[in-house]
Each structure stands twice: as structure tokens, then as C-alpha cells.
CSV table of C-alpha atoms in Angstrom, one decimal:
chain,number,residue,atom,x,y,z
R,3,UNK,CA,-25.2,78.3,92.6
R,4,UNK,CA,-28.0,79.6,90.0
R,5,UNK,CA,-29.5,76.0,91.1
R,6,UNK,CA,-29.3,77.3,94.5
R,7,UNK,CA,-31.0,80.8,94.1
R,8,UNK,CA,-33.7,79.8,91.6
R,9,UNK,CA,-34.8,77.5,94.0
R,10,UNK,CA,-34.5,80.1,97.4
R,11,UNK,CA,-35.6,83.3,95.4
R,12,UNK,CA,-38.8,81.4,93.3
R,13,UNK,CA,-39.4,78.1,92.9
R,14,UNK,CA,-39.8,78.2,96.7
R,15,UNK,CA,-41.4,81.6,97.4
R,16,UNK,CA,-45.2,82.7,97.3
R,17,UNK,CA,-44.6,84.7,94.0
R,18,UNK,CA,-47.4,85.0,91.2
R,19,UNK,CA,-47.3,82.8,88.3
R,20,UNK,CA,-45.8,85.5,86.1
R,21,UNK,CA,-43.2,86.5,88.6
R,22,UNK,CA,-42.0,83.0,88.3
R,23,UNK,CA,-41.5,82.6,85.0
R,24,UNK,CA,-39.7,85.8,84.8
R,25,UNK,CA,-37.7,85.1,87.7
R,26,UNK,CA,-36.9,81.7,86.2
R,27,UNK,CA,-35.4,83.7,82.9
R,28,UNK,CA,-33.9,86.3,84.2
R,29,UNK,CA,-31.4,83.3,86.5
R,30,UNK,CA,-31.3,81.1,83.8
R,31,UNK,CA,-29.7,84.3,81.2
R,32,UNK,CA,-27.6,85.3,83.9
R,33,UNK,CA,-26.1,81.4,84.1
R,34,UNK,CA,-25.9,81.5,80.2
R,35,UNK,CA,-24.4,84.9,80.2
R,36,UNK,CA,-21.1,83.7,82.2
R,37,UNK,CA,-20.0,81.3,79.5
R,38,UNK,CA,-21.1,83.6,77.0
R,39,UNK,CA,-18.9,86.7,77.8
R,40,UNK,CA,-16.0,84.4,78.4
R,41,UNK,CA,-16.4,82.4,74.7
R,42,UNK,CA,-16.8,86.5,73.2
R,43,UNK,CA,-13.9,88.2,74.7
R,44,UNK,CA,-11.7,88.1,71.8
R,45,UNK,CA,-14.4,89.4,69.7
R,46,UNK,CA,-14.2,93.9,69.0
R,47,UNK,CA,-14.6,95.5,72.3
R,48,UNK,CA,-17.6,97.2,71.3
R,49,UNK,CA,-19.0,93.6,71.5
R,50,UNK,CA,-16.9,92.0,74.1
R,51,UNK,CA,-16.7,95.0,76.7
R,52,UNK,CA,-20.6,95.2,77.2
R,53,UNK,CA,-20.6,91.2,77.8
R,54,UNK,CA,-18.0,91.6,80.2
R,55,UNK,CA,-19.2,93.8,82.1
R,56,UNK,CA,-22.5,92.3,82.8
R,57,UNK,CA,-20.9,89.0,83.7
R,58,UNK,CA,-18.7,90.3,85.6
R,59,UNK,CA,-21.1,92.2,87.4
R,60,UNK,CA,-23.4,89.5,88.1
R,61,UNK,CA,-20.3,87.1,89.0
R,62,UNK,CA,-19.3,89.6,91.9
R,63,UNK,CA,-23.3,90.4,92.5
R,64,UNK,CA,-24.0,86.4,93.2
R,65,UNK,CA,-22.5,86.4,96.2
R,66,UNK,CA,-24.5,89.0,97.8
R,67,UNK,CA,-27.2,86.8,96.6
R,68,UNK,CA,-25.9,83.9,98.0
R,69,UNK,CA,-25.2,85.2,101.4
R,70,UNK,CA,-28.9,87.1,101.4
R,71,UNK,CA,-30.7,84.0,100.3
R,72,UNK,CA,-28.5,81.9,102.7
R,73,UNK,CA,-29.4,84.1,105.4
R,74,UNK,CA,-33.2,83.4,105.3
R,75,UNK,CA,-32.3,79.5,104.8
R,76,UNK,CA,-30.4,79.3,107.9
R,77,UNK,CA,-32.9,81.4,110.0
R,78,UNK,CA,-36.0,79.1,108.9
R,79,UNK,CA,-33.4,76.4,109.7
R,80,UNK,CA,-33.1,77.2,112.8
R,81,UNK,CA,-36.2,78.7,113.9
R,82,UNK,CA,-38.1,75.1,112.9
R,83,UNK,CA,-35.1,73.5,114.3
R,84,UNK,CA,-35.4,74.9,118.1
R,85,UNK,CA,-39.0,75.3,118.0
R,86,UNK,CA,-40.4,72.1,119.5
R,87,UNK,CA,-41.6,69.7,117.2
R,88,UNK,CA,-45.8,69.7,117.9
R,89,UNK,CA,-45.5,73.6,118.0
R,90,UNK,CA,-43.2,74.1,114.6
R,91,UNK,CA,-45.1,76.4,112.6
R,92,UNK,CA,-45.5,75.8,109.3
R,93,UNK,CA,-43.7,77.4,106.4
R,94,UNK,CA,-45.3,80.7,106.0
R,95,UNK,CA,-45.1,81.9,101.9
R,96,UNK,CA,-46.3,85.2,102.4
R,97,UNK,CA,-43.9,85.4,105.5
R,98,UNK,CA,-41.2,83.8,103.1
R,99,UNK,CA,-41.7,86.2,100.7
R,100,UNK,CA,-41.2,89.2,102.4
R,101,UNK,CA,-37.9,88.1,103.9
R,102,UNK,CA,-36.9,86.9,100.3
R,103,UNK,CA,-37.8,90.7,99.0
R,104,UNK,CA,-35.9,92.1,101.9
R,105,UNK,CA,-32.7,89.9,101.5
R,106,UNK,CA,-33.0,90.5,97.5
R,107,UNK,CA,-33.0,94.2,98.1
R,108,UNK,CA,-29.9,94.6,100.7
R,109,UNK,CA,-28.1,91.9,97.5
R,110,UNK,CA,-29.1,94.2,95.2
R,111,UNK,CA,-27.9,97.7,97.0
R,112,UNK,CA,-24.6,95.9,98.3
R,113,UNK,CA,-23.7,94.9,94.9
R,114,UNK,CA,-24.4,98.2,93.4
R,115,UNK,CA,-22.2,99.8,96.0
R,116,UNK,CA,-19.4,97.2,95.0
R,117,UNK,CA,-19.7,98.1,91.3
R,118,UNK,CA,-20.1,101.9,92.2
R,119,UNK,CA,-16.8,101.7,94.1
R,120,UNK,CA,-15.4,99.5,91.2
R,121,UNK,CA,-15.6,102.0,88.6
R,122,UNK,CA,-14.5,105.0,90.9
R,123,UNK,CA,-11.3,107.0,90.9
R,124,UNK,CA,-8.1,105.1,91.9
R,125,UNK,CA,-7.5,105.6,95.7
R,126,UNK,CA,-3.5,106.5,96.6
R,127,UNK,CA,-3.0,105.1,99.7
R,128,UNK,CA,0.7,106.3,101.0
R,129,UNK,CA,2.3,103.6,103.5
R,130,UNK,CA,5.8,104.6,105.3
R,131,UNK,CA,7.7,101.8,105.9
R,132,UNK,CA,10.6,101.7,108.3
R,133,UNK,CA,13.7,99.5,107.1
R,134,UNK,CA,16.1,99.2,109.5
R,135,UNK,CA,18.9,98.2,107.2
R,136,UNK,CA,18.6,100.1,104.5
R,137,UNK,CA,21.0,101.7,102.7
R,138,UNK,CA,21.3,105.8,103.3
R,139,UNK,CA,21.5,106.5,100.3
R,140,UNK,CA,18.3,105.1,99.5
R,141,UNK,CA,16.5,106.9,102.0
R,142,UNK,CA,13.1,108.7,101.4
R,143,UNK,CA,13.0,106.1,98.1
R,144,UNK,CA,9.4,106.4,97.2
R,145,UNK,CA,7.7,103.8,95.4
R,146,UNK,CA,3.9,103.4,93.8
R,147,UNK,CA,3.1,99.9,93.4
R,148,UNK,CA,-0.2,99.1,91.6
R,149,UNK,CA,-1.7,95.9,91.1
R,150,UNK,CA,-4.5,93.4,89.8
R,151,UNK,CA,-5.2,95.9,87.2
R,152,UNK,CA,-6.8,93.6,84.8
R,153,UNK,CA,-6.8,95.1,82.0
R,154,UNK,CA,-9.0,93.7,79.5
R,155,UNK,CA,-12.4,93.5,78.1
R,156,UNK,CA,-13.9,96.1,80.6
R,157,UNK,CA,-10.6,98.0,81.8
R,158,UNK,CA,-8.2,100.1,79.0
R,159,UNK,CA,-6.6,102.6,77.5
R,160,UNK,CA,-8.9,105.2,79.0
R,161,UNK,CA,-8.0,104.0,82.4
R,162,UNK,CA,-4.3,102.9,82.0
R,163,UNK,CA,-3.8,106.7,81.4
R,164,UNK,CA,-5.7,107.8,84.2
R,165,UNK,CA,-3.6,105.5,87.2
R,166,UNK,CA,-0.5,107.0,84.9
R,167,UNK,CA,-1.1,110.3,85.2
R,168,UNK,CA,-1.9,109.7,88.9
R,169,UNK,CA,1.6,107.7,89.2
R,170,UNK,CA,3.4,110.5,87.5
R,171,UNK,CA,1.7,112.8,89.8
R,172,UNK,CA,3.5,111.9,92.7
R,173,UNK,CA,6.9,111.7,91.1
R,174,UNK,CA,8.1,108.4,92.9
R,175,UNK,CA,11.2,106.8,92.5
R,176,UNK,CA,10.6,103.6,91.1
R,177,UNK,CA,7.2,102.0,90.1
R,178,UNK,CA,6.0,98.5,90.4
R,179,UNK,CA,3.3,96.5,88.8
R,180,UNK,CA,2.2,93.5,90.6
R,181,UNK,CA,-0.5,91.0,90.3
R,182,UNK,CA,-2.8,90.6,87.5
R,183,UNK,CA,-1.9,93.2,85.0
R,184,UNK,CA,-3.9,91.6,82.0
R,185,UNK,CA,-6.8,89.3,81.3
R,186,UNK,CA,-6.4,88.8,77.2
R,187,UNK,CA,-4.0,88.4,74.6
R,188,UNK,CA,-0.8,90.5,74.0
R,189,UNK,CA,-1.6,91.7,70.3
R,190,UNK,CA,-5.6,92.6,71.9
R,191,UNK,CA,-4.1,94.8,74.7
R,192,UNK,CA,-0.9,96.2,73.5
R,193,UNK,CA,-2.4,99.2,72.4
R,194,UNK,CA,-4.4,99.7,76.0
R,195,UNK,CA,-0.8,99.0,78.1
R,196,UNK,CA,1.3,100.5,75.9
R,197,UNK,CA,1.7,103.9,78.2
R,198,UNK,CA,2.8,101.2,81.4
R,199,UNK,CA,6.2,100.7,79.3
């Protein structure tokens, strides 16, 4: 996948010398930074929560990338493709380059959104759901199900209280965890689930 961009987003484009070679170290830290974070994650948070955090980030960020740089493939694909073969224009790298700045752009807003949202409040979303055959004794049972909390390097403590508080907030009945509810060791997060019971 870094392959892949390097070669759409500058090896390929009309970019200055410089540009390149800073292009060219700025993908090849971002590859080096996945296996990084993931070799320092049972190292103090204060090392392992920063690391995580960017590789995460770029890990949900590359495909924007992908799908921006993709784009602009498949278009010059298609536009050499049905254009008839004495007319096809060729490759045009300033032309490239603009639509390589433009699909960088809407990558890098769309993945700033995502992280935006990621670190927002919780959302309570309240579903009624109609069962027939159950019990009336058990009518109006609420429940709050949360899931794929993941804590871990980049989500705890602070956060565990906050969907907590929130839960207890709306006084349900019974509450369920499901999904991913940690991403570490049990002595490393104990501390950081430890109000989850």
C-alpha cells in the first residue's frame, strides 16, 4: 500500500526535486511507524500512547489515500482507455499534479473528520425493540450495550469513566459489553477497566 501511494502521490507526479525527497520520507516513516507503535505498546503510556496514536491515525488515514489516489488512477485509466488510440493524449504532469493535490487534500480533510469524530463525546443512541414473547414482567427492561471500546494504548481511564458516567446516567437495567473491550495485557489495563466491574 505505501508502495502504491509513493508511487501515485510522487514518484509519478511533476513535483520539484525537494518535494520528492520529502515526500519519499514522510511515506517511508509512516510504513516504519506501523511496526514501530505495535513493537512499543507495552512500553509507559507516556511512550506508547503518542505512537499509537499516530499509527493509528495514519492506518485509518491510508485509506482515504488509497481511494483519493485510486481515483485519479482509474480516471487517467479510462480517459486514455476510450480515447482513440492516434488521439490519446499524453500524460499531462502538471495536469497530474493538480489532480494529485486535489485528491491529497479531500484524503487529508476526510481523515481529519474521521479522527475529529473519533475522539468526540460518546453518542447514546436509544433503539426500542418490540419482542413479541417476552415476559411481562420484564417489560420496559432497558439495556445500554457498549462495544469495541478498545481500550488500550490511546483509550483509558479518562474515557472509561466518561461512557460510565454516561451509562449510569440513564439508569438502565442491565449493561452489556460487547466486542473488543481491550487491546493489551490484563496487568497494563486493569487499572484503566477497573470502573467497568
Amino acid at each position: 500500500v505505501h508502495r502504491y501511494l509513493y508511487v501515485r502521490l510522487v514518484r509519478d507526479v511533476d513535483w520539484s526535486p525537494r518535494a520528492k525527497k520529502l515526500g519519499t520520507l514522510l511515506l517511508v516513516t509512516l510504513a516504519l511507524l506501523i511496526p514501530v507503535a505495535l513493537l512499543t505498546r507495552d512500553l509507559p503510556r507516556s511512550i506508547s500512547t503518542p505512537m499509537a496514536f499516530a499509527c493509528f491515525s495514519w492506518m485509518g488515514s491510508i485509506m482515504y489515500f488509497v481511494f483519493a489516489a485510486g481515483a485519479v488512477h482509474v480516471y487517467e485509466r479510462l480517459k486514455n482507455r476510450f480515447a482513440a488510440e492516434d488521439q490519446a493524449p499524453p500524460v499531462d504532469p502538471s495536469r497530474r499534479k493538480v489532480m494529485t493535490q486535489a485528491a491529497g487534500a479531500a484524503a487529508v480533510v476526510v481523515s481529519g473528520a474521521a479522527v475529529r469524530g473519533g475522539l468526540a463525546e460518546v453518542d447514546v443512541k436509544e433503539v426500542q425493540v418490540a419482542l413479541p414473547r417476552l415476559p411481562k414482567e420484564l417489560e420496559g427492561l432497558t439495556i445500554v450495550q457498549m462495544s469495541d471500546i478498545h481500550v488500550g494504548p490511546t483509550i483509558g481511564k479518562r474515557f472509561i469513566d466518561t461512557i460510565v458516567n454516561r451509562s449510569n446516567e440513564l439508569k438502565p437495567d442491565v449493561v452489556v459489553i460487547t466486542g473488543d473491550l481491550v487491546d493489551g495485557s490484563v496487568p497494563e489495563l486493569r487499572e484503566h477497566t477497573a470502573r467497568l466491574g
